[in-house]
Amino acid sequence: MRMSIFKQELKFHRNSFIIWAVVMVLFVFVYLGSYEAIAMDEQMMKVYEKLPEAMKKAYYMDQVNMADIHGYFVSTFMYLIILMGIYTAISTATVFAKEEDRRTAEFLYTRPVTRTNIFAQKILSNLTGLILMHLMVLGAIFLTLTGIITADYEPAVFVYVVMSTFFVSAAIGAVGWLISTFLTGERLASSFGIGLVLGSYMCHILSGLAEELEPFQYFSLMYYTDLPFIVQNSALPWEKTAIMLLIFVVSGGLAHFRFQSKDIHV
Amino acid sequence: MVGKENVICMNDLTKYYGQHQALDRLNLEVEKGTVYGFIGPNGAGKSTTIRILLGLLKPTSGSAFILGKDVIKKGAVIRRHVGYLPSEVHYYERMKVRDVLNYALSFYPDADRSRLEYYLDLFEVDPKKRVKNLSLGNKKKVAIIQSLLHDPDLLILDEPTSGLDPLMQGVFFNVLKEEKEKGKTIFFSTHILSEVEKICDRFAIIRQGQIVATKDVESIRKQVMRILKVEYPAQDRIPHIEHEQIVKREVHDHIVRYYVQGKINEVLRQIVHDELNDIRVEEPSIEEIFMDYYQPKEPEGGK
């Protein structure tokens, strides 16, 4: 299989990848790097304790200790999950839609390659970007831990947190591909993807507000990353990860089927 | 059954967009080495047919074959041998011309890369320019180059000259003639009928999703009427000429237009027998011949 489309897709996404990577790496440096300053600050800890229960729940403070490096890390890492989700949603939900929107589909889909081949190369470029992004975040985490943090830490927790985020991102990505095969407007597709991620975050917040709203957690990305579980058990939440993998396979399969059979209108 | 020498073969090709029928049981065969005009007014189904041939659209029913292979099942293999020029050109705006063409070439590992420089020179395209900075005509030239780069056996051209200046149209038609001489097949969609007359061997006329005629350009020229435009000294000096080959007569003041079917020698001899100021032999343009096919037929009993 010649990888022309894969290589070209990587080139197309290079600039946006760099911008997002800088944002995420800086996020890790700033938030994780300020752990000791915050953890040592008793006033700050008291502020955390006085937060409303719903807010504590939203930031896992009901399950983890903010004075502990791992607890502090996962409560701030939620924002990175959202950032990663938005990056994933934008890059995957537009991957096919933009070709029709910019009317380049007529060029690309008349090359001597099968639709399956085009699909494979495009999603492979998305996945490559996603893997690299997570590796960069992981690198930034360990750089901060070794260079700035003096407290003891369990490396596996940080690896599992990033792995769990990756599986959730992969599921978002597969849903993004499916969206991309239905929508032909690039802006609409990316807005739809971002809306799903932010909607999922809202579900996370809502689920902590009242007991009867708890079912909303099942629509939340945070439920499936289950960061408190990772901190408490130093292991991946396998059941939830399996659900993410299932969503990845089913959505990816449906996206392929749809892409394979659809008419390309240009 | 696919004919041995047929490069394109369509069997009852039908396409619906929802309730709208875009193609209605199209049957068409294009022989190897032919420049085949595919003509019809806007919305007749030309682009839909081409997009089915290229695998962009799936037919609702029927089948189409290129080089003996099913366009749905063997699309990728077929497209290795096909050069496609779309009617409207859209490339990745931020890419430079050379990068676009190299990207196009990367799909054909066996292609002769020297053709790229040859065509860039021939069509006077600046390869360093970004696509977004190109004029419509220059984008078209890039698309022409891209369609020719891999030396395809079949060229599918969808309204190829739109946006090209007359000079470049000339260059382009010369390239097409060279390709024809090399035995390549060219399937040429247009609504500019003079282009068909200039370059095509055969043509099919599509109207409202149906093929209404397939003809040979040369034979249609032979069959058609010629017009003898005769200027007499005065209206009262117009003689009464009757001949079985004169199918129609139009009189305007002292000028008469005789529509003559077949050879004109005998009629001409009879006309020059009388006194006249001037005589001209006109051929109806191919556009006049096509117009009858082009215009939708009035429903019976209609106005």
Coordinates of C-alpha atoms in Angstrom, one line a residue:
Chain A
M1 CA 0.0 0.0 0.0
R2 CA 1.5 3.3 -1.0
M3 CA 1.2 5.8 1.7
S4 CA 0.8 9.0 -0.3
I5 CA -2.4 10.1 1.4
F6 CA -1.1 9.3 4.9
K7 CA 2.1 11.4 4.3
Q8 CA 0.1 14.2 2.8
E9 CA -2.4 14.2 5.7
L10 CA 0.4 14.4 8.2
K11 CA 1.8 17.5 6.3
F12 CA -1.7 19.1 6.2
H13 CA -2.1 18.7 10.0
R14 CA 1.5 19.6 11.0
N15 CA 0.8 23.2 12.0
S16 CA -2.3 22.5 13.9
F17 CA -0.6 19.6 15.6
I18 CA 2.3 21.8 16.7
I19 CA -0.1 24.5 18.1
W20 CA -2.1 21.9 20.0
A21 CA 1.0 20.1 21.3
V22 CA 2.5 23.4 22.6
V23 CA -0.8 24.2 24.4
M24 CA -1.0 20.8 26.0
V25 CA 2.6 20.6 27.0
L26 CA 2.5 24.1 28.5
F27 CA -0.7 23.0 30.3
V28 CA 1.2 20.1 31.9
F29 CA 4.2 22.2 32.8
V30 CA 2.1 25.0 34.4
Y31 CA -0.5 22.9 36.3
L32 CA 1.7 19.9 37.3
G33 CA 4.7 22.2 37.9
S34 CA 2.7 24.3 40.4
Y35 CA 1.8 21.2 42.5
E36 CA 4.3 21.8 45.3
A37 CA 3.5 25.5 45.6
I38 CA -0.2 24.7 46.0
A39 CA 0.2 21.5 48.1
M40 CA 2.4 23.3 50.6
D41 CA 0.0 26.2 50.8
E42 CA -2.3 25.4 53.7
Q43 CA -4.7 28.2 52.9
M44 CA -5.2 26.7 49.4
M45 CA -5.9 23.3 50.9
K46 CA -8.5 24.9 53.2
V47 CA -10.1 26.6 50.2
Y48 CA -10.4 23.2 48.5
E49 CA -12.0 21.7 51.6
K50 CA -14.6 24.5 51.7
L51 CA -15.7 24.0 48.1
P52 CA -19.3 22.9 47.5
E53 CA -19.8 19.1 47.3
A54 CA -20.8 19.2 43.7
M55 CA -17.7 21.0 42.8
K56 CA -15.5 18.6 44.8
K57 CA -17.2 15.7 43.0
A58 CA -16.6 17.4 39.7
Y59 CA -12.9 17.6 40.4
Y60 CA -12.7 14.2 42.1
M61 CA -11.8 15.9 45.4
D62 CA -14.3 13.5 47.1
Q63 CA -12.2 10.6 46.0
V64 CA -8.6 11.7 45.9
N65 CA -6.3 13.8 48.2
M66 CA -5.3 17.1 46.7
A67 CA -2.2 17.2 48.9
D68 CA -1.0 14.1 47.2
I69 CA 0.8 14.4 43.8
H70 CA -1.4 11.8 42.1
G71 CA -4.7 13.3 43.5
Y72 CA -3.6 16.8 42.5
F73 CA -2.6 15.6 39.1
V74 CA -5.9 13.9 38.1
S75 CA -8.0 16.7 39.4
T76 CA -6.3 19.1 37.0
F77 CA -5.8 16.6 34.2
M78 CA -9.6 16.7 33.5
Y79 CA -9.0 19.9 31.5
L80 CA -6.4 18.1 29.5
I81 CA -8.9 15.4 28.7
I82 CA -11.3 18.1 27.4
L83 CA -8.5 19.7 25.4
M84 CA -7.5 16.3 24.0
G85 CA -11.1 15.6 23.2
I86 CA -11.6 18.8 21.3
Y87 CA -8.3 18.3 19.4
T88 CA -9.5 14.7 18.5
A89 CA -13.0 15.8 17.6
I90 CA -11.8 18.5 15.3
S91 CA -9.2 16.5 13.5
T92 CA -11.4 13.4 13.0
A93 CA -14.8 14.9 12.4
T94 CA -13.4 17.0 9.5
V95 CA -11.1 14.3 8.0
F96 CA -13.6 13.3 5.3
A97 CA -16.1 16.2 5.5
K98 CA -13.4 18.8 4.5
E99 CA -12.7 17.0 1.3
E100 CA -16.2 17.4 0.2
D101 CA -16.5 20.9 1.7
R102 CA -13.4 22.2 -0.1
R103 CA -14.3 20.1 -3.1
T104 CA -11.0 18.4 -3.2
A105 CA -12.8 15.0 -3.0
E106 CA -13.0 15.0 -6.8
F107 CA -9.2 15.0 -7.0
L108 CA -8.5 12.6 -4.1
Y109 CA -11.2 10.0 -4.7
T110 CA -10.4 9.7 -8.4
R111 CA -6.8 8.5 -7.6
P112 CA -6.1 4.8 -8.3
V113 CA -6.8 3.7 -4.7
T114 CA -9.8 2.0 -3.2
R115 CA -12.1 3.8 -0.8
T116 CA -10.9 1.4 1.9
N117 CA -7.3 2.4 1.3
I118 CA -8.2 6.2 1.5
F119 CA -10.2 5.5 4.7
A120 CA -7.3 3.5 6.2
Q121 CA -4.7 6.1 5.4
K122 CA -6.7 9.0 6.6
I123 CA -7.6 7.4 10.0
L124 CA -4.1 6.2 10.3
S125 CA -2.8 9.7 10.1
N126 CA -5.4 10.8 12.7
L127 CA -4.3 8.0 15.0
T128 CA -0.6 8.8 14.5
G129 CA -1.4 12.4 15.5
L130 CA -3.3 11.2 18.5
I131 CA -0.6 8.8 19.6
L132 CA 2.1 11.4 19.2
M133 CA 0.1 13.9 21.1
H134 CA -0.4 11.6 24.0
L135 CA 3.3 10.7 24.0
M136 CA 4.2 14.4 24.1
V137 CA 1.9 14.9 27.1
L138 CA 3.4 11.8 28.8
G139 CA 6.9 13.2 28.0
A140 CA 5.9 16.6 29.5
I141 CA 4.5 14.9 32.6
F142 CA 7.7 13.0 33.3
L143 CA 9.9 16.0 32.4
T144 CA 7.9 18.0 35.0
L145 CA 8.0 15.1 37.6
T146 CA 11.8 14.6 37.2
G147 CA 12.8 18.3 36.8
I148 CA 10.5 20.2 39.1
I149 CA 8.7 17.9 41.5
T150 CA 10.5 16.6 44.6
A151 CA 7.7 14.5 46.0
D152 CA 7.6 10.7 45.6
Y153 CA 5.4 9.5 42.9
E154 CA 4.2 6.2 41.3
P155 CA 5.1 6.4 37.6
A156 CA 2.6 3.8 36.6
V157 CA -0.3 6.0 37.7
F158 CA 0.8 8.7 35.2
V159 CA 1.2 6.2 32.4
Y160 CA -2.2 4.7 33.0
V161 CA -3.8 8.2 33.2
V162 CA -2.4 9.0 29.7
M163 CA -3.3 5.5 28.4
S164 CA -6.9 5.8 29.7
T165 CA -7.1 9.2 28.0
F166 CA -5.8 7.7 24.8
F167 CA -8.5 5.1 24.7
V168 CA -11.2 7.7 25.4
S169 CA -9.7 9.9 22.7
A170 CA -9.7 7.0 20.3
A171 CA -13.4 6.4 20.9
I172 CA -14.1 10.1 20.3
G173 CA -12.0 9.8 17.2
A174 CA -14.1 6.9 15.8
V175 CA -17.3 8.8 16.5
G176 CA -15.7 11.8 14.7
W177 CA -15.0 9.6 11.7
L178 CA -18.6 8.5 11.6
I179 CA -19.8 12.1 11.9
S180 CA -17.4 13.0 9.1
T181 CA -18.9 10.5 6.7
F182 CA -22.4 12.0 7.2
L183 CA -21.7 15.7 7.2
T184 CA -20.2 17.5 4.2
G185 CA -19.6 20.9 5.9
E186 CA -16.2 21.2 7.6
R187 CA -17.3 23.8 10.1
L188 CA -20.5 21.9 10.9
A189 CA -18.5 18.7 11.4
S190 CA -16.0 20.3 13.7
S191 CA -18.7 22.2 15.6
F192 CA -20.6 18.9 16.0
G193 CA -17.5 17.2 17.3
I194 CA -16.6 20.0 19.8
G195 CA -20.2 20.1 20.9
L196 CA -20.1 16.4 21.7
V197 CA -17.0 16.8 23.9
L198 CA -18.2 19.9 25.7
G199 CA -21.7 18.3 26.1
S200 CA -20.0 15.3 27.6
Y201 CA -18.2 17.6 30.1
M202 CA -21.5 19.2 31.0
C203 CA -22.9 15.7 31.7
H204 CA -20.0 15.1 34.1
I205 CA -20.7 18.3 36.0
L206 CA -24.5 17.6 36.0
S207 CA -24.1 14.1 37.3
G208 CA -22.5 15.5 40.5
L209 CA -25.2 18.0 41.2
A210 CA -27.9 15.6 42.4
E211 CA -28.4 11.9 42.9
E212 CA -31.2 11.8 40.3
L213 CA -28.8 13.4 37.7
E214 CA -26.2 10.7 38.3
P215 CA -27.1 8.7 35.1
F216 CA -25.6 11.6 33.1
Q217 CA -22.2 10.3 34.1
Y218 CA -22.6 7.6 31.5
F219 CA -22.4 10.2 28.8
S220 CA -19.2 11.8 30.3
L221 CA -15.7 11.2 29.1
M222 CA -14.5 11.5 32.7
Y223 CA -16.6 8.5 33.7
Y224 CA -14.7 6.3 31.2
T225 CA -11.2 7.7 32.0
D226 CA -12.0 7.0 35.7
L227 CA -8.9 8.8 37.0
P228 CA -9.7 8.2 40.7
F229 CA -9.7 4.4 40.0
I230 CA -6.3 4.7 38.5
V231 CA -4.9 6.6 41.5
Q232 CA -6.5 4.2 44.0
N233 CA -5.5 1.0 42.2
S234 CA -2.6 1.9 40.1
A235 CA -4.3 0.1 37.2
L236 CA -6.4 0.8 34.1
P237 CA -10.2 0.7 34.5
W238 CA -10.4 -2.3 32.2
E239 CA -14.2 -2.5 32.0
K240 CA -14.6 1.1 31.0
T241 CA -11.6 0.9 28.6
A242 CA -13.3 -2.1 27.0
I243 CA -16.4 0.0 26.4
M244 CA -14.2 2.6 24.8
L245 CA -12.6 0.0 22.6
L246 CA -16.1 -1.3 21.7
I247 CA -17.2 2.2 20.7
F248 CA -14.0 2.6 18.7
V249 CA -14.5 -0.6 16.8
V250 CA -18.3 -0.2 16.2
S251 CA -18.1 3.5 15.2
G252 CA -15.0 2.9 13.1
G253 CA -16.7 0.0 11.4
L254 CA -19.8 2.0 10.7
A255 CA -17.7 4.9 9.4
H256 CA -15.9 2.6 7.0
F257 CA -19.2 1.1 5.8
R258 CA -20.7 4.5 5.3
F259 CA -17.6 5.9 3.5
Q260 CA -17.4 2.9 1.3
S261 CA -20.9 3.1 0.1
K262 CA -21.7 6.8 0.0
D263 CA -21.9 9.0 -3.1
I264 CA -19.4 11.7 -3.2
H265 CA -21.0 15.0 -4.2
V266 CA -18.7 17.8 -5.3
Chain B
M1 CA -21.3 -8.4 -23.1
V2 CA -18.4 -6.1 -23.3
G3 CA -17.0 -5.6 -26.8
K4 CA -13.3 -6.4 -27.2
E5 CA -12.4 -3.0 -28.5
N6 CA -14.7 -1.0 -26.3
V7 CA -12.8 1.1 -23.7
I8 CA -16.1 2.3 -22.2
C9 CA -19.3 0.4 -22.0
M10 CA -22.5 1.3 -20.2
N11 CA -25.4 -1.0 -19.8
D12 CA -28.8 0.4 -18.8
L13 CA -27.0 2.8 -16.5
T14 CA -29.5 4.4 -14.2
K15 CA -29.1 6.9 -11.4
Y16 CA -31.6 8.4 -9.1
Y17 CA -31.0 11.3 -6.6
G18 CA -33.9 10.6 -4.3
Q19 CA -37.0 10.9 -6.5
H20 CA -35.2 12.6 -9.3
Q21 CA -34.0 10.5 -12.1
A22 CA -30.7 11.8 -13.4
L23 CA -29.8 8.9 -15.8
D24 CA -32.4 6.7 -17.5
R25 CA -31.0 3.4 -18.8
L26 CA -28.0 4.7 -20.5
N27 CA -26.4 2.5 -23.1
L28 CA -23.2 3.6 -24.7
E29 CA -20.0 2.1 -26.1
V30 CA -16.8 4.0 -26.8
E31 CA -14.3 2.2 -29.0
K32 CA -10.6 2.3 -28.4
G33 CA -8.7 5.1 -30.1
T34 CA -11.9 7.2 -30.5
V35 CA -12.4 10.8 -29.5
Y36 CA -15.9 10.6 -28.3
G37 CA -18.0 13.7 -27.6
F38 CA -20.6 13.5 -24.9
I39 CA -22.8 16.4 -25.4
G40 CA -25.9 17.8 -23.9
P41 CA -27.3 20.9 -22.2
N42 CA -26.6 21.7 -18.5
G43 CA -28.3 19.2 -16.2
A44 CA -28.6 16.6 -18.9
G45 CA -26.6 14.0 -16.9
K46 CA -23.1 14.4 -18.4
S47 CA -21.3 14.9 -15.1
T48 CA -23.3 12.2 -13.3
T49 CA -22.3 9.7 -16.0
I50 CA -18.7 10.7 -15.7
R51 CA -18.8 10.5 -11.9
I52 CA -20.2 7.0 -12.1
L53 CA -17.4 6.0 -14.4
L54 CA -14.9 7.4 -11.9
G55 CA -16.5 5.7 -8.9
L56 CA -17.5 8.9 -7.2
L57 CA -21.2 7.9 -7.5
K58 CA -22.8 4.5 -7.4
P59 CA -25.4 3.7 -10.1
T60 CA -28.9 2.9 -8.9
S61 CA -29.0 0.1 -11.4
G62 CA -27.2 -1.0 -14.5
S63 CA -23.5 -1.3 -15.0
A64 CA -20.5 0.4 -16.5
F65 CA -17.2 -1.0 -17.7
I66 CA -13.9 0.7 -18.5
L67 CA -11.2 -1.4 -20.2
G68 CA -13.4 -4.4 -19.7
K69 CA -13.5 -4.0 -15.9
D70 CA -16.5 -3.1 -13.7
V71 CA -16.2 0.5 -12.5
I72 CA -17.6 -0.3 -9.1
K73 CA -15.7 -3.5 -8.4
K74 CA -12.4 -2.6 -10.0
G75 CA -12.4 1.2 -9.7
A76 CA -8.9 1.6 -8.3
V77 CA -7.4 -0.6 -11.0
I78 CA -9.3 1.2 -13.7
R79 CA -8.2 4.6 -12.5
R80 CA -4.6 3.7 -12.9
H81 CA -5.3 3.9 -16.7
V82 CA -7.6 6.9 -16.6
G83 CA -6.8 10.6 -16.7
Y84 CA -9.6 12.8 -15.4
L85 CA -10.1 16.5 -16.0
P86 CA -13.0 17.9 -13.9
S87 CA -15.1 20.8 -15.2
E88 CA -14.4 22.8 -12.0
V89 CA -10.9 22.5 -10.6
H90 CA -10.4 22.4 -6.8
Y91 CA -7.0 21.6 -5.3
Y92 CA -5.6 22.0 -1.9
E93 CA -5.4 25.8 -1.8
R94 CA -2.2 26.1 0.3
M95 CA -0.2 23.7 -1.8
K96 CA 2.2 24.8 -4.5
V97 CA 1.5 23.7 -8.1
R98 CA 4.6 21.5 -8.1
D99 CA 3.5 19.8 -4.8
V100 CA 0.0 19.2 -6.1
L101 CA 1.4 17.6 -9.3
N102 CA 4.0 15.6 -7.4
Y103 CA 1.2 14.4 -5.0
A104 CA -0.8 13.4 -8.1
L105 CA 2.2 11.6 -9.5
S106 CA 2.9 9.7 -6.3
F107 CA -0.1 7.5 -7.0
Y108 CA 1.6 6.2 -10.2
P109 CA 5.0 4.8 -9.2
D110 CA 5.8 3.8 -12.8
A111 CA 5.0 7.2 -14.3
D112 CA 7.7 9.0 -16.3
R113 CA 8.5 12.0 -14.2
S114 CA 10.0 13.9 -17.1
R115 CA 6.4 14.4 -18.5
L116 CA 5.8 16.9 -15.6
E117 CA 8.5 19.3 -16.8
Y118 CA 7.4 18.9 -20.4
Y119 CA 3.8 19.8 -19.7
L120 CA 4.7 22.6 -17.2
D121 CA 6.7 24.2 -20.1
L122 CA 4.0 23.5 -22.7
F123 CA 1.2 25.0 -20.8
E124 CA 3.4 27.8 -19.3
V125 CA 2.5 27.0 -15.7
D126 CA 4.6 28.4 -12.8
P127 CA 5.2 25.5 -10.5
K128 CA 6.2 27.7 -7.6
K129 CA 2.8 29.4 -7.3
R130 CA 0.4 28.4 -4.7
V131 CA -3.0 27.0 -5.9
K132 CA -4.9 29.8 -4.1
N133 CA -3.0 32.4 -6.1
L134 CA -3.9 30.8 -9.5
S135 CA -6.5 32.2 -11.9
L136 CA -9.3 30.0 -13.1
G137 CA -7.5 29.4 -16.4
N138 CA -4.2 28.5 -14.7
K139 CA -6.0 26.1 -12.3
K140 CA -7.5 24.5 -15.4
K141 CA -4.0 24.1 -16.9
V142 CA -2.7 22.4 -13.8
A143 CA -5.7 20.0 -14.0
I144 CA -4.9 19.3 -17.6
I145 CA -1.3 18.5 -16.7
Q146 CA -2.4 16.4 -13.8
S147 CA -4.8 14.4 -16.1
L148 CA -2.0 13.7 -18.6
L149 CA 1.0 13.1 -16.2
H150 CA 0.7 9.3 -16.0
D151 CA 0.2 8.7 -19.7
P152 CA -3.3 7.3 -19.3
D153 CA -5.0 5.1 -21.9
L154 CA -8.3 6.8 -21.4
L155 CA -8.8 10.5 -20.9
I156 CA -12.1 11.6 -19.4
L157 CA -12.6 15.3 -19.8
D158 CA -15.5 17.2 -18.3
E159 CA -15.9 20.5 -20.1
P160 CA -12.2 20.8 -20.6
T161 CA -11.8 24.2 -22.2
S162 CA -13.9 26.3 -19.8
G163 CA -11.6 29.0 -18.5
L164 CA -8.9 28.4 -21.0
D165 CA -7.9 31.3 -23.3
P166 CA -8.0 30.6 -27.1
L167 CA -4.2 30.2 -27.3
M168 CA -4.2 27.5 -24.6
Q169 CA -7.3 25.9 -26.1
G170 CA -5.2 25.5 -29.3
V171 CA -2.3 24.0 -27.4
F172 CA -4.7 21.7 -25.5
F173 CA -6.4 20.5 -28.7
N174 CA -3.0 19.7 -30.2
V175 CA -2.1 17.6 -27.2
L176 CA -5.4 15.8 -27.6
K177 CA -4.6 15.1 -31.3
E178 CA -1.2 13.7 -30.3
E179 CA -2.8 11.5 -27.7
K180 CA -5.3 10.3 -30.3
E181 CA -2.4 9.5 -32.7
K182 CA -0.9 7.4 -30.0
G183 CA -4.1 5.4 -29.9
K184 CA -5.5 6.8 -26.7
T185 CA -9.2 7.1 -26.2
I186 CA -10.7 10.4 -25.2
F187 CA -14.2 10.8 -23.7
F188 CA -15.1 14.4 -23.9
S189 CA -18.0 16.0 -22.2
T190 CA -19.0 19.5 -23.4
H191 CA -21.8 21.7 -24.4
I192 CA -19.7 23.7 -26.8
L193 CA -20.7 22.0 -30.0
S194 CA -17.9 23.5 -32.2
E195 CA -15.4 21.6 -30.0
V196 CA -17.1 18.4 -31.0
E197 CA -16.9 19.3 -34.6
K198 CA -13.2 20.2 -34.2
I199 CA -11.9 17.2 -32.5
C200 CA -14.4 14.3 -32.1
D201 CA -14.9 11.2 -34.2
R202 CA -18.2 10.3 -32.7
F203 CA -20.6 11.8 -30.3
A204 CA -23.6 11.0 -28.2
I205 CA -26.2 13.4 -27.2
I206 CA -27.7 13.2 -23.8
R207 CA -30.9 14.9 -22.8
Q208 CA -32.8 14.6 -19.6
G209 CA -30.7 11.6 -18.6
Q210 CA -31.3 9.7 -21.9
I211 CA -29.1 9.1 -24.9
V212 CA -31.1 10.6 -27.7
A213 CA -28.6 10.0 -30.5
T214 CA -25.2 8.6 -31.2
K215 CA -23.5 9.7 -34.5
D216 CA -20.4 9.8 -36.4
V217 CA -19.2 13.4 -36.9
E218 CA -17.9 12.8 -40.5
S219 CA -21.1 11.0 -41.6
I220 CA -23.4 13.6 -40.2
R221 CA -21.5 16.2 -42.2
K222 CA -22.0 14.2 -45.4
Q223 CA -25.7 13.6 -44.7
V224 CA -26.5 17.2 -43.9
M225 CA -28.0 19.8 -46.1
R226 CA -26.0 22.5 -47.7
I227 CA -27.4 25.9 -48.2
L228 CA -27.0 27.8 -51.4
K229 CA -27.4 31.5 -50.8
V230 CA -28.1 33.2 -54.1
E231 CA -28.3 36.9 -54.6
Y232 CA -30.4 37.9 -57.7
P233 CA -30.3 41.3 -59.3
A234 CA -33.9 42.0 -58.2
Q235 CA -36.8 40.2 -56.5
D236 CA -38.8 40.1 -59.8
R237 CA -35.8 38.4 -61.4
I238 CA -35.9 35.4 -59.1
P239 CA -36.5 32.3 -61.3
H240 CA -38.7 29.4 -60.3
I241 CA -36.3 26.5 -59.8
E242 CA -37.6 23.1 -58.8
H243 CA -35.5 20.1 -58.0
E244 CA -36.1 17.1 -55.9
Q245 CA -32.9 17.8 -53.9
I246 CA -34.2 21.2 -52.8
V247 CA -36.0 20.6 -49.6
K248 CA -36.6 24.1 -48.6
R249 CA -36.5 27.7 -50.0
E250 CA -36.3 30.9 -48.1
V251 CA -36.7 34.3 -49.8
H252 CA -35.6 37.5 -48.3
D253 CA -35.9 40.5 -50.7
H254 CA -33.8 39.5 -53.7
I255 CA -31.8 36.8 -51.8
V256 CA -32.8 33.2 -51.8
R257 CA -31.5 30.4 -49.6
Y258 CA -31.9 26.9 -51.2
Y259 CA -31.6 24.0 -48.7
V260 CA -30.1 21.2 -50.7
Q261 CA -29.9 17.6 -49.6
G262 CA -27.1 15.5 -50.9
K263 CA -24.7 16.5 -53.8
I264 CA -25.2 20.0 -54.9
N265 CA -23.7 19.8 -58.4
E266 CA -27.0 19.5 -60.4
V267 CA -28.8 22.1 -58.4
L268 CA -25.9 24.4 -58.7
R269 CA -25.8 24.0 -62.5
Q270 CA -29.5 24.9 -62.7
I271 CA -29.1 27.9 -60.6
V272 CA -26.1 29.4 -62.4
H273 CA -28.0 29.1 -65.6
D274 CA -30.0 32.2 -64.7
E275 CA -28.6 35.7 -64.1
L276 CA -27.4 36.3 -60.6
N277 CA -25.1 38.7 -58.6
D278 CA -23.5 36.3 -56.1
I279 CA -23.7 32.8 -54.9
R280 CA -22.4 31.2 -51.7
V281 CA -22.4 27.6 -50.5
E282 CA -22.9 27.4 -46.7
E283 CA -22.8 24.4 -44.4
P284 CA -25.0 24.5 -41.5
S285 CA -22.9 24.5 -38.3
I286 CA -22.9 21.4 -36.3
E287 CA -24.8 23.5 -33.7
E288 CA -27.7 23.9 -36.0
I289 CA -27.7 20.2 -36.6
F290 CA -27.7 19.4 -32.9
M291 CA -30.3 21.9 -31.9
D292 CA -33.1 19.6 -32.8
Y293 CA -31.8 17.0 -30.4
Y294 CA -31.0 19.6 -27.7
Q295 CA -34.4 21.1 -27.3
P296 CA -36.8 19.2 -25.2
K297 CA -39.7 17.8 -27.2
E298 CA -43.1 19.4 -26.5
P299 CA -45.5 17.0 -25.0
E300 CA -48.1 15.8 -27.5
G301 CA -51.2 17.9 -27.5
G302 CA -49.3 20.7 -25.8
K303 CA -49.1 24.2 -27.0

